[in-house]
Amino acid sequence: MSIEVKDVTFRYAPGTPLETTALEGISLSINKGEFVLISGAIGSGKSTLIRHLNGLLRPSSGQVTVDGIAAHGKKVKAKVGVLFQFPHQQLFGRTVFEDVAFGPGNFGLRNPELEKHVHDALEMLGLSQGICPISPFSLSGGQKRLVAIAGVLASRPDYIVLDEPLSGLDVGHKKSLLSALQLLSSKGTSVVVVSHQVSDLLSVAQRVFLLDRGSLVFSGTPAEYVRHSPPSMPEINFLMKELRSRGFDVRDDAFGIDDAFSEITRVLGLKGAVEE
Amino acid sequence: MNTLLFRYVPGNSFLHRLDPRVKITGMMIVSISIFMSSSLRQLASVALIFFLLLLVSSISPKIIFDAVRPMLLFLAVILILQFFLMDGEPVFYIMGHDATYEGLRHGVLLTLRFLFLLMFASLLTATTTPSLVTVGMERMLRPLPLRKLGISSFDLATMVFLSLHFVPFLYGSFSHLRDAQISRGLDMRRNPFGAVYSLSVPMVRIAITSAEEVAVAMESRCYQGGHRSSLHAPVLQKKDLAALLAFSILVLALV
């Protein structure tokens, strides 16, 4: 049970002067229940890659299979839920409920299960049930994004792919989204987050892929990723590297403020602070 | 997203280097002759002229086809309506409607006219950068006493430029949105009503918000329609005038 991407190359506008190779010989696999981060600079092919994972684009060469099935066709769209960038733009329903129920309804779910799926998805993201009869257009930007994410979660896909899901969310919403995703992955749903900003995600991801100009240049654990000194390294890890180079024996693969804080206090022998 | 719809395609052909005013005038001449033509023979001449220009421009036919493709459904509807709703000699019956020979002829002529207009327009935009189209248009409108109507040639040119700019932009947003809704299980064939509803509502919002954003962005950079200098100052050369003359004669002679 996995998504297998085998030697995929993709070109836009083949045979014209505007032809561009967006992906070049990409091979990777995403296993069941895994939390994967796909990172890379803007224009490195991240968005093109995820359009292959549920068959919106067909590779120019190579192949993508989901649980052994070729990735185009409606069956795969029910297995792989994708949330694109600017998700607030996809809302159209008269009520939040109608909008969130659009996906699962299309995949053949009917009441009362439909209602349960919608309520569960909203609850998972910390949205109250009172939001259901409201028009999605009257919500704030951050809430619109969460409703759009709920619209993907409500279909209960086996794989969920999110393109820049954290942009436009405040700290509180970021935390609740990340813990919802972690919960999903611990229950067996694969989570793929695509982002060029990795600092919030390294502490939750199990594996990291780095794309550069259409090629896969790195794949490994978050700790290996940080040692690899990628161009988009979180500030914390710059700090840890700098401390190491000045003779402090801190781990250079600590992510997140809490982790780094306990490392520094450990090295400085400030025991009291660690216990906090 | 990469869309080829009415988009500039870099190149260095004769058509690319021609003065934009000549190309716009040529486009107008061709449009008029397309709408005056009333026989298939005349449209065949238009087709010949088009393919000659396409050859000169070294633009791939695929780009022209991509620009026309979204309109094909619309054109097919026009053709079918004409086929059945014109009076004349009946060919066969379907559901109490006569399909007439006159209807077919008329329908084919009408769709071909639209098709050629689109093809020439996409050739113009493929060989001319939007900013040159704007400059060309602005220069051509300048002698007209538009100021008395409370509008300047610069305003008009900016409006045209923005419309041109919005075609690929809106098409890009549309593909993005379509991808999102298909990923949520939208089946456009099985559920056409849902497709129209779930695509048109967000599209209208996107169009209005992005138009407003552009307006705010222009205003915050002190846009004034009054008089604007331009990056390009096209100069009509002998070869431009010669090309226009040759083209006009060609169109008049053939069509």
Coordinates of C-alpha atoms in Angstrom, one line a residue:
Chain A
M1 CA 0.0 0.0 0.0
S2 CA 1.9 3.0 -1.2
I3 CA 2.2 5.7 -3.9
E4 CA 5.0 4.8 -6.3
V5 CA 6.5 7.4 -8.5
K6 CA 8.8 5.8 -11.0
D7 CA 11.2 7.7 -13.2
V8 CA 8.7 10.5 -13.9
T9 CA 9.5 13.2 -16.4
F10 CA 7.0 15.9 -17.3
R11 CA 7.2 18.7 -19.9
Y12 CA 4.8 21.6 -20.3
A13 CA 3.9 22.6 -23.9
P14 CA 5.9 19.9 -25.6
G15 CA 6.9 20.7 -29.2
T16 CA 6.6 24.5 -28.8
P17 CA 9.2 27.2 -28.1
L18 CA 7.7 27.5 -24.6
E19 CA 8.5 23.9 -23.8
T20 CA 9.8 23.5 -20.3
T21 CA 10.8 20.4 -18.4
A22 CA 9.1 20.7 -15.0
L23 CA 10.1 17.3 -13.7
E24 CA 13.2 15.2 -14.6
G25 CA 13.4 11.5 -13.8
I26 CA 11.7 11.6 -10.3
S27 CA 11.4 8.4 -8.4
L28 CA 10.0 8.2 -4.9
S29 CA 7.5 6.2 -2.8
I30 CA 5.1 7.3 -0.1
N31 CA 4.2 4.6 2.3
K32 CA 1.0 4.0 4.3
G33 CA 0.8 6.2 7.4
E34 CA 3.9 8.1 6.6
F35 CA 4.3 11.8 7.2
V36 CA 6.3 13.2 4.3
L37 CA 7.5 16.7 3.6
I38 CA 8.3 17.7 0.0
S39 CA 10.4 20.9 0.0
G40 CA 12.1 23.0 -2.6
A41 CA 12.4 26.5 -3.9
I42 CA 9.6 28.2 -5.8
G43 CA 9.5 26.8 -9.3
S44 CA 11.3 23.6 -8.4
G45 CA 8.4 21.4 -9.6
K46 CA 6.6 20.8 -6.3
S47 CA 3.1 21.7 -7.6
T48 CA 3.6 19.8 -10.8
L49 CA 4.7 16.7 -8.9
I50 CA 1.6 16.7 -6.7
R51 CA -0.7 17.0 -9.8
H52 CA 0.8 13.6 -10.7
L53 CA -0.1 12.0 -7.4
N54 CA -3.8 11.9 -8.1
G55 CA -3.6 11.7 -11.9
L56 CA -4.5 15.3 -12.8
L57 CA -1.3 15.3 -15.0
R58 CA 0.0 12.3 -16.8
P59 CA 3.8 12.0 -16.9
S60 CA 5.5 12.5 -20.3
S61 CA 7.5 9.4 -19.4
G62 CA 7.6 7.1 -16.4
Q63 CA 4.6 6.1 -14.3
V64 CA 2.7 6.8 -11.1
T65 CA 0.7 4.1 -9.3
V66 CA -1.4 4.3 -6.1
D67 CA -1.9 1.0 -4.3
G68 CA -0.9 -0.7 -7.5
I69 CA -3.5 1.2 -9.7
A70 CA -2.4 3.7 -12.4
A71 CA -2.9 7.2 -11.0
H72 CA -5.5 8.5 -13.4
G73 CA -9.2 7.7 -13.0
K74 CA -11.8 8.6 -10.4
K75 CA -11.0 5.7 -8.0
V76 CA -7.6 7.2 -7.3
K77 CA -9.1 10.7 -6.6
A78 CA -11.0 9.1 -3.8
K79 CA -7.9 7.6 -2.4
V80 CA -5.7 10.6 -2.7
G81 CA -7.1 13.9 -1.4
V82 CA -5.2 17.0 -2.7
L83 CA -5.4 20.4 -1.2
F84 CA -4.0 23.0 -3.6
Q85 CA -2.5 26.4 -2.9
F86 CA -5.0 29.3 -2.3
P87 CA -7.6 26.8 -1.2
H88 CA -10.0 29.6 -0.1
Q89 CA -10.6 30.2 -3.8
Q90 CA -12.3 26.9 -4.3
L91 CA -15.2 27.5 -1.9
F92 CA -18.6 27.8 -3.6
G93 CA -21.3 26.4 -1.4
R94 CA -24.1 28.3 0.1
T95 CA -23.2 27.0 3.5
V96 CA -20.0 25.6 5.0
F97 CA -21.7 22.2 5.3
E98 CA -22.6 22.1 1.6
D99 CA -19.0 23.0 0.7
V100 CA -17.3 20.5 3.0
A101 CA -19.8 17.8 1.9
F102 CA -19.0 18.3 -1.8
G103 CA -16.1 15.9 -1.9
P104 CA -17.5 13.0 0.1
G105 CA -20.8 13.5 -1.7
N106 CA -19.1 13.2 -5.1
F107 CA -17.4 10.0 -3.9
G108 CA -20.9 8.5 -3.2
L109 CA -21.3 9.1 0.5
R110 CA -24.9 9.7 1.7
N111 CA -26.5 10.8 5.0
P112 CA -26.1 10.0 7.8
E113 CA -22.5 9.0 7.2
L114 CA -22.0 12.1 5.1
E115 CA -23.0 14.3 8.0
K116 CA -20.8 12.5 10.4
H117 CA -17.8 12.8 8.1
V118 CA -18.3 16.6 7.7
H119 CA -18.7 17.1 11.4
D120 CA -15.6 15.0 12.2
A121 CA -13.5 16.9 9.7
L122 CA -14.6 20.3 11.1
E123 CA -14.0 19.1 14.6
M124 CA -10.5 17.8 13.8
L125 CA -9.5 21.3 12.7
G126 CA -11.0 22.9 15.8
L127 CA -13.9 24.5 14.0
S128 CA -17.2 24.5 15.9
Q129 CA -20.4 22.8 14.6
G130 CA -22.0 26.2 14.7
I131 CA -20.1 27.1 11.5
C132 CA -22.1 24.7 9.3
P133 CA -25.1 26.8 8.3
I134 CA -23.0 29.9 7.7
S135 CA -22.0 31.1 4.2
P136 CA -18.3 30.3 3.7
F137 CA -17.8 33.8 2.1
S138 CA -18.5 35.5 5.4
L139 CA -15.6 33.8 7.1
S140 CA -12.2 35.3 7.7
G141 CA -9.3 34.3 5.5
G142 CA -7.8 31.8 7.9
Q143 CA -11.2 30.2 8.6
K144 CA -11.8 29.9 4.9
R145 CA -8.6 28.0 4.5
L146 CA -9.5 25.6 7.3
V147 CA -12.9 25.0 5.8
A148 CA -11.3 24.2 2.5
I149 CA -8.9 21.7 4.3
A150 CA -11.9 20.2 6.0
G151 CA -13.4 19.7 2.5
V152 CA -10.5 17.4 1.7
L153 CA -10.3 15.6 5.0
A154 CA -14.1 14.9 5.0
S155 CA -13.6 12.4 2.1
R156 CA -11.3 10.4 4.4
P157 CA -8.7 9.7 1.8
D158 CA -5.9 7.1 2.4
Y159 CA -3.4 9.7 1.3
I160 CA -3.7 13.4 1.9
V161 CA -1.5 15.8 0.0
L162 CA -1.4 19.5 1.0
D163 CA 0.3 22.3 -1.0
E164 CA 1.5 25.1 1.3
P165 CA -1.3 24.4 3.9
L166 CA 0.3 26.6 6.6
S167 CA 0.5 29.9 4.6
G168 CA -2.1 32.4 5.8
L169 CA -2.7 30.7 9.1
D170 CA -1.9 32.2 12.5
V171 CA 0.2 30.3 15.1
G172 CA -2.8 28.8 16.8
H173 CA -4.4 27.5 13.7
K174 CA -1.0 26.2 12.4
K175 CA -0.6 24.2 15.6
S176 CA -4.1 22.7 15.4
L177 CA -3.7 21.8 11.8
L178 CA -0.3 20.1 12.4
S179 CA -1.7 18.1 15.3
A180 CA -4.7 17.1 13.2
L181 CA -2.3 15.9 10.5
Q182 CA -0.2 14.0 13.0
L183 CA -3.2 12.3 14.4
L184 CA -4.3 11.2 10.9
S185 CA -0.9 9.8 10.1
S186 CA -0.7 7.9 13.4
K187 CA -4.1 6.3 12.4
G188 CA -2.7 5.1 9.1
T189 CA -3.4 8.0 6.7
S190 CA -0.3 9.0 4.7
V191 CA 0.3 12.8 4.9
V192 CA 2.3 14.6 2.3
V193 CA 2.9 18.3 2.9
V194 CA 4.5 20.4 0.2
S195 CA 6.1 23.6 1.4
H196 CA 9.1 25.8 0.7
Q197 CA 9.0 26.9 4.4
V198 CA 10.1 23.9 6.4
S199 CA 10.7 25.2 9.9
D200 CA 7.3 24.3 11.2
L201 CA 7.3 20.9 9.5
L202 CA 10.6 19.3 10.2
S203 CA 9.7 18.3 13.8
V204 CA 6.6 16.5 12.6
A205 CA 7.8 14.9 9.3
Q206 CA 9.3 11.4 9.1
R207 CA 10.8 11.8 5.7
V208 CA 11.9 14.8 3.6
F209 CA 12.3 15.0 -0.2
L210 CA 14.0 18.1 -1.7
L211 CA 13.4 19.1 -5.2
D212 CA 15.7 21.4 -7.2
R213 CA 14.8 22.6 -10.7
G214 CA 12.7 19.5 -11.4
S215 CA 15.1 16.9 -10.0
L216 CA 15.0 15.0 -6.7
V217 CA 18.2 16.1 -5.0
F218 CA 17.7 14.7 -1.5
S219 CA 15.7 12.2 0.4
G220 CA 16.1 11.2 4.0
T221 CA 15.0 11.9 7.6
P222 CA 14.6 15.4 8.9
A223 CA 17.9 15.1 10.8
E224 CA 19.8 14.1 7.6
Y225 CA 18.1 16.9 5.8
V226 CA 19.4 19.5 8.3
R227 CA 22.9 18.1 8.1
H228 CA 22.6 18.2 4.3
S229 CA 22.6 22.1 4.7
P230 CA 19.8 22.8 2.3
P231 CA 19.3 26.3 1.1
S232 CA 16.0 26.6 3.1
M233 CA 17.3 25.6 6.5
P234 CA 15.4 26.8 9.5
E235 CA 17.1 29.7 11.5
I236 CA 17.4 27.4 14.6
N237 CA 19.6 25.0 12.7
F238 CA 21.9 27.8 11.5
L239 CA 22.2 28.8 15.2
M240 CA 23.0 25.2 16.2
K241 CA 25.6 24.9 13.5
E242 CA 27.2 28.1 14.4
L243 CA 27.4 27.1 18.1
R244 CA 29.0 23.8 17.2
S245 CA 31.6 25.5 15.1
R246 CA 32.5 27.7 18.1
G247 CA 33.1 24.6 20.2
F248 CA 29.8 24.0 22.0
D249 CA 28.8 20.4 21.9
V250 CA 25.2 20.8 20.8
R251 CA 23.4 18.4 18.4
D252 CA 23.2 20.1 15.1
D253 CA 20.0 18.2 14.1
A254 CA 17.7 19.7 16.8
F255 CA 14.5 21.1 15.3
G256 CA 12.1 23.6 16.8
I257 CA 12.6 26.0 19.6
D258 CA 11.9 23.6 22.4
D259 CA 14.4 21.0 21.2
A260 CA 17.1 23.6 20.6
F261 CA 16.4 25.3 24.0
S262 CA 16.9 22.0 25.9
E263 CA 20.1 21.3 23.9
I264 CA 21.6 24.7 24.8
T265 CA 20.6 24.5 28.4
R266 CA 22.0 21.0 28.6
V267 CA 25.4 22.1 27.3
L268 CA 25.5 25.1 29.5
G269 CA 24.6 22.9 32.5
L270 CA 21.5 24.9 33.4
K271 CA 19.6 21.9 34.8
G272 CA 16.7 23.9 36.1
A273 CA 15.6 25.1 32.7
V274 CA 15.5 21.6 31.2
E275 CA 13.0 20.3 33.8
E276 CA 10.5 23.0 32.8
Chain B
M1 CA 0.6 27.1 -14.8
N2 CA 1.5 27.2 -18.4
T3 CA -1.3 28.4 -20.7
L4 CA -0.8 29.1 -24.3
L5 CA -4.0 30.9 -24.7
F6 CA -3.5 34.2 -26.6
R7 CA 0.0 34.4 -25.3
Y8 CA 3.1 36.0 -26.7
V9 CA 5.6 33.5 -28.2
P10 CA 9.1 34.9 -28.4
G11 CA 10.6 34.8 -31.8
N12 CA 12.5 36.9 -34.4
S13 CA 10.5 36.4 -37.5
F14 CA 9.5 39.1 -40.0
L15 CA 6.0 39.2 -38.4
H16 CA 7.5 39.6 -34.9
R17 CA 9.6 42.6 -36.0
L18 CA 6.8 44.3 -37.9
D19 CA 5.5 47.6 -36.4
P20 CA 2.5 46.8 -34.2
R21 CA 0.4 49.5 -35.9
V22 CA 0.8 47.7 -39.2
K23 CA -0.2 44.4 -37.6
I24 CA -3.3 45.9 -35.9
T25 CA -4.3 47.6 -39.2
G26 CA -3.8 44.4 -41.0
M27 CA -5.9 42.6 -38.4
M28 CA -8.7 45.1 -39.0
I29 CA -8.5 44.7 -42.7
V30 CA -8.7 41.0 -42.4
S31 CA -11.6 41.1 -39.9
I32 CA -13.6 43.3 -42.2
S33 CA -13.0 41.1 -45.2
I34 CA -13.8 38.0 -43.1
F35 CA -17.2 39.5 -42.2
M36 CA -17.8 40.6 -45.8
S37 CA -17.1 37.2 -47.3
S38 CA -20.2 35.3 -48.1
S39 CA -18.9 32.2 -49.9
L40 CA -16.7 29.3 -49.1
R41 CA -14.3 30.3 -51.9
Q42 CA -13.7 33.6 -50.2
L43 CA -13.0 31.9 -46.8
A44 CA -10.7 29.5 -48.5
S45 CA -8.7 32.6 -49.7
V46 CA -8.7 33.8 -46.1
A47 CA -7.4 30.4 -45.0
L48 CA -4.6 30.7 -47.6
I49 CA -3.6 34.1 -46.3
F50 CA -3.6 32.8 -42.8
F51 CA -1.3 29.9 -43.6
L52 CA 1.0 32.1 -45.5
L53 CA 1.3 34.4 -42.4
L54 CA 1.7 31.4 -40.1
L55 CA 4.6 30.2 -42.3
V56 CA 6.2 33.6 -42.2
S57 CA 5.7 33.9 -38.4
S58 CA 7.4 30.5 -37.6
I59 CA 4.7 30.0 -34.9
S60 CA 3.8 26.4 -34.3
P61 CA 0.3 25.6 -35.4
K62 CA -0.3 23.9 -32.1
I63 CA -0.2 27.3 -30.4
I64 CA -3.0 28.6 -32.7
F65 CA -5.0 25.4 -32.1
D66 CA -4.7 25.7 -28.3
A67 CA -6.1 29.2 -28.5
V68 CA -9.1 28.1 -30.6
R69 CA -9.8 24.8 -28.7
P70 CA -11.7 26.3 -25.7
M71 CA -14.1 27.9 -28.2
L72 CA -14.8 24.7 -30.2
L73 CA -17.8 23.6 -28.1
F74 CA -19.4 27.1 -28.5
L75 CA -18.8 27.0 -32.3
A76 CA -20.3 23.5 -32.5
V77 CA -23.5 24.8 -30.8
I78 CA -23.7 27.7 -33.3
L79 CA -23.3 25.2 -36.1
I80 CA -26.0 22.9 -34.9
L81 CA -28.5 25.7 -34.1
Q82 CA -28.0 27.1 -37.6
F83 CA -28.4 23.7 -39.1
F84 CA -31.8 23.1 -37.6
L85 CA -33.3 26.6 -37.3
M86 CA -32.8 28.0 -40.8
D87 CA -35.7 27.7 -43.2
G88 CA -35.0 26.0 -46.5
E89 CA -34.7 22.7 -48.3
P90 CA -34.9 19.9 -45.6
V91 CA -32.3 17.2 -45.5
F92 CA -33.6 15.1 -42.6
Y93 CA -35.8 15.4 -39.6
I94 CA -35.0 15.0 -35.9
M95 CA -37.6 15.5 -33.2
G96 CA -39.9 17.7 -35.4
H97 CA -37.1 19.9 -36.6
D98 CA -35.9 20.1 -40.2
A99 CA -32.2 20.1 -40.8
T100 CA -31.8 22.2 -43.9
Y101 CA -29.1 22.5 -46.5
E102 CA -29.2 26.3 -46.2
G103 CA -28.8 26.0 -42.5
L104 CA -25.7 23.9 -42.9
R105 CA -24.2 26.2 -45.4
H106 CA -24.9 29.3 -43.2
G107 CA -23.8 27.5 -40.1
V108 CA -20.5 26.5 -41.6
L109 CA -19.8 30.0 -42.9
L110 CA -20.6 31.5 -39.5
T111 CA -18.4 29.1 -37.6
L112 CA -15.5 29.5 -40.0
R113 CA -15.7 33.2 -39.7
F114 CA -15.4 33.0 -35.9
L115 CA -12.7 30.5 -36.2
F116 CA -10.6 32.6 -38.6
L117 CA -11.1 35.7 -36.4
L118 CA -9.8 33.8 -33.4
M119 CA -6.9 32.4 -35.4
F120 CA -5.8 35.8 -36.7
A121 CA -6.2 37.3 -33.3
S122 CA -4.1 34.6 -31.7
L123 CA -1.5 35.1 -34.4
L124 CA -1.4 38.8 -33.6
T125 CA -1.0 38.2 -29.8
A126 CA 1.6 35.4 -30.4
T127 CA 3.9 37.7 -32.5
T128 CA 3.4 40.9 -30.6
T129 CA 4.1 41.5 -26.9
P130 CA 1.1 42.9 -25.0
S131 CA 3.0 46.2 -24.3
L132 CA 3.6 46.7 -28.0
V133 CA 0.0 46.0 -28.8
T134 CA -0.9 48.7 -26.3
V135 CA 1.6 51.2 -27.7
G136 CA 0.4 50.5 -31.2
M137 CA -3.2 51.0 -30.3
E138 CA -2.5 54.1 -28.3
R139 CA -0.6 55.7 -31.2
M140 CA -3.4 54.9 -33.6
L141 CA -6.1 56.3 -31.4
R142 CA -4.2 59.5 -30.5
P143 CA -5.4 61.6 -33.4
L144 CA -9.1 61.0 -32.5
P145 CA -10.8 63.7 -30.4
L146 CA -11.4 61.2 -27.5
R147 CA -10.7 63.8 -24.8
K148 CA -14.0 65.5 -25.6
L149 CA -15.7 62.2 -24.6
G150 CA -13.8 62.3 -21.3
I151 CA -11.4 59.6 -22.1
S152 CA -7.9 59.5 -23.5
S153 CA -6.3 57.2 -26.0
F154 CA -4.0 56.1 -23.1
D155 CA -7.0 55.1 -21.0
L156 CA -8.4 53.0 -23.9
A157 CA -5.0 51.4 -24.6
T158 CA -4.6 50.5 -20.9
M159 CA -8.0 49.0 -20.9
V160 CA -7.2 46.9 -23.9
F161 CA -3.9 45.9 -22.4
L162 CA -5.5 44.8 -19.2
S163 CA -8.1 42.8 -21.0
L164 CA -5.3 41.0 -22.9
H165 CA -3.5 40.5 -19.7
F166 CA -6.6 39.0 -18.0
V167 CA -7.2 36.3 -20.6
P168 CA -4.3 34.0 -19.7
F169 CA -4.6 35.0 -16.1
L170 CA -8.2 34.0 -15.8
Y171 CA -7.6 30.8 -17.8
G172 CA -4.8 30.0 -15.4
S173 CA -7.1 30.5 -12.4
F174 CA -9.7 28.4 -14.1
S175 CA -7.4 25.5 -14.6
H176 CA -6.2 25.7 -11.0
L177 CA -9.8 25.7 -9.7
R178 CA -10.8 22.9 -12.0
D179 CA -7.9 20.8 -10.7
A180 CA -9.1 21.5 -7.1
Q181 CA -12.7 20.5 -7.8
I182 CA -11.8 17.4 -9.8
S183 CA -9.6 16.4 -6.9
R184 CA -12.7 16.7 -4.7
G185 CA -14.4 14.1 -7.0
L186 CA -16.1 16.4 -9.4
D187 CA -17.1 14.5 -12.5
M188 CA -17.8 17.0 -15.3
R189 CA -19.5 14.6 -17.6
R190 CA -21.7 12.8 -15.1
N191 CA -22.6 15.9 -13.1
P192 CA -22.6 18.9 -15.5
F193 CA -24.8 21.0 -13.2
G194 CA -22.5 20.5 -10.3
A195 CA -19.6 21.4 -12.6
V196 CA -21.1 24.7 -13.7
Y197 CA -22.1 25.6 -10.2
S198 CA -18.8 24.7 -8.4
L199 CA -16.7 26.4 -11.1
S200 CA -18.7 29.5 -11.9
V201 CA -19.3 30.7 -8.4
P202 CA -15.6 30.9 -7.4
M203 CA -14.6 32.1 -10.9
V204 CA -16.9 35.2 -10.6
R205 CA -15.4 35.9 -7.2
I206 CA -11.8 35.5 -8.5
A207 CA -12.5 37.8 -11.5
I208 CA -13.9 40.5 -9.4
T209 CA -11.4 40.3 -6.6
S210 CA -8.4 40.2 -9.0
A211 CA -9.7 43.2 -11.0
E212 CA -10.0 45.1 -7.8
E213 CA -6.5 44.1 -6.7
V214 CA -5.1 45.3 -10.1
A215 CA -7.0 48.6 -9.7
V216 CA -5.6 49.1 -6.2
A217 CA -2.1 48.1 -7.3
M218 CA -2.2 50.6 -10.2
E219 CA -3.6 53.4 -8.0
S220 CA -1.0 52.8 -5.3
R221 CA 1.7 53.3 -7.9
C222 CA 0.0 56.6 -9.0
Y223 CA -1.5 55.5 -12.3
Q224 CA -2.9 58.4 -14.2
G225 CA -4.5 57.9 -17.6
G226 CA -3.7 61.4 -18.8
H227 CA -0.4 61.0 -20.6
R228 CA 2.0 58.1 -20.3
S229 CA 5.4 57.7 -21.9
S230 CA 6.3 54.3 -23.1
L231 CA 9.2 51.9 -23.0
H232 CA 8.9 51.4 -26.8
A233 CA 8.6 54.1 -29.4
P234 CA 7.8 52.3 -32.6
V235 CA 9.0 54.0 -35.7
L236 CA 7.2 53.2 -39.0
Q237 CA 9.9 52.1 -41.5
K238 CA 9.6 51.7 -45.2
K239 CA 9.4 47.9 -44.9
D240 CA 6.5 48.3 -42.5
L241 CA 4.5 50.4 -44.9
A242 CA 5.5 48.1 -47.8
A243 CA 4.3 45.1 -45.9
L244 CA 1.0 46.8 -45.1
L245 CA 0.5 47.8 -48.7
A246 CA 1.3 44.3 -50.0
F247 CA -1.0 42.7 -47.4
S248 CA -3.9 45.0 -48.3
I249 CA -3.5 44.2 -52.0
L250 CA -3.3 40.5 -51.3
V251 CA -6.5 40.6 -49.2
L252 CA -8.4 42.7 -51.7
A253 CA -7.3 40.6 -54.6
L254 CA -8.1 37.3 -53.0
V255 CA -11.2 38.0 -50.9

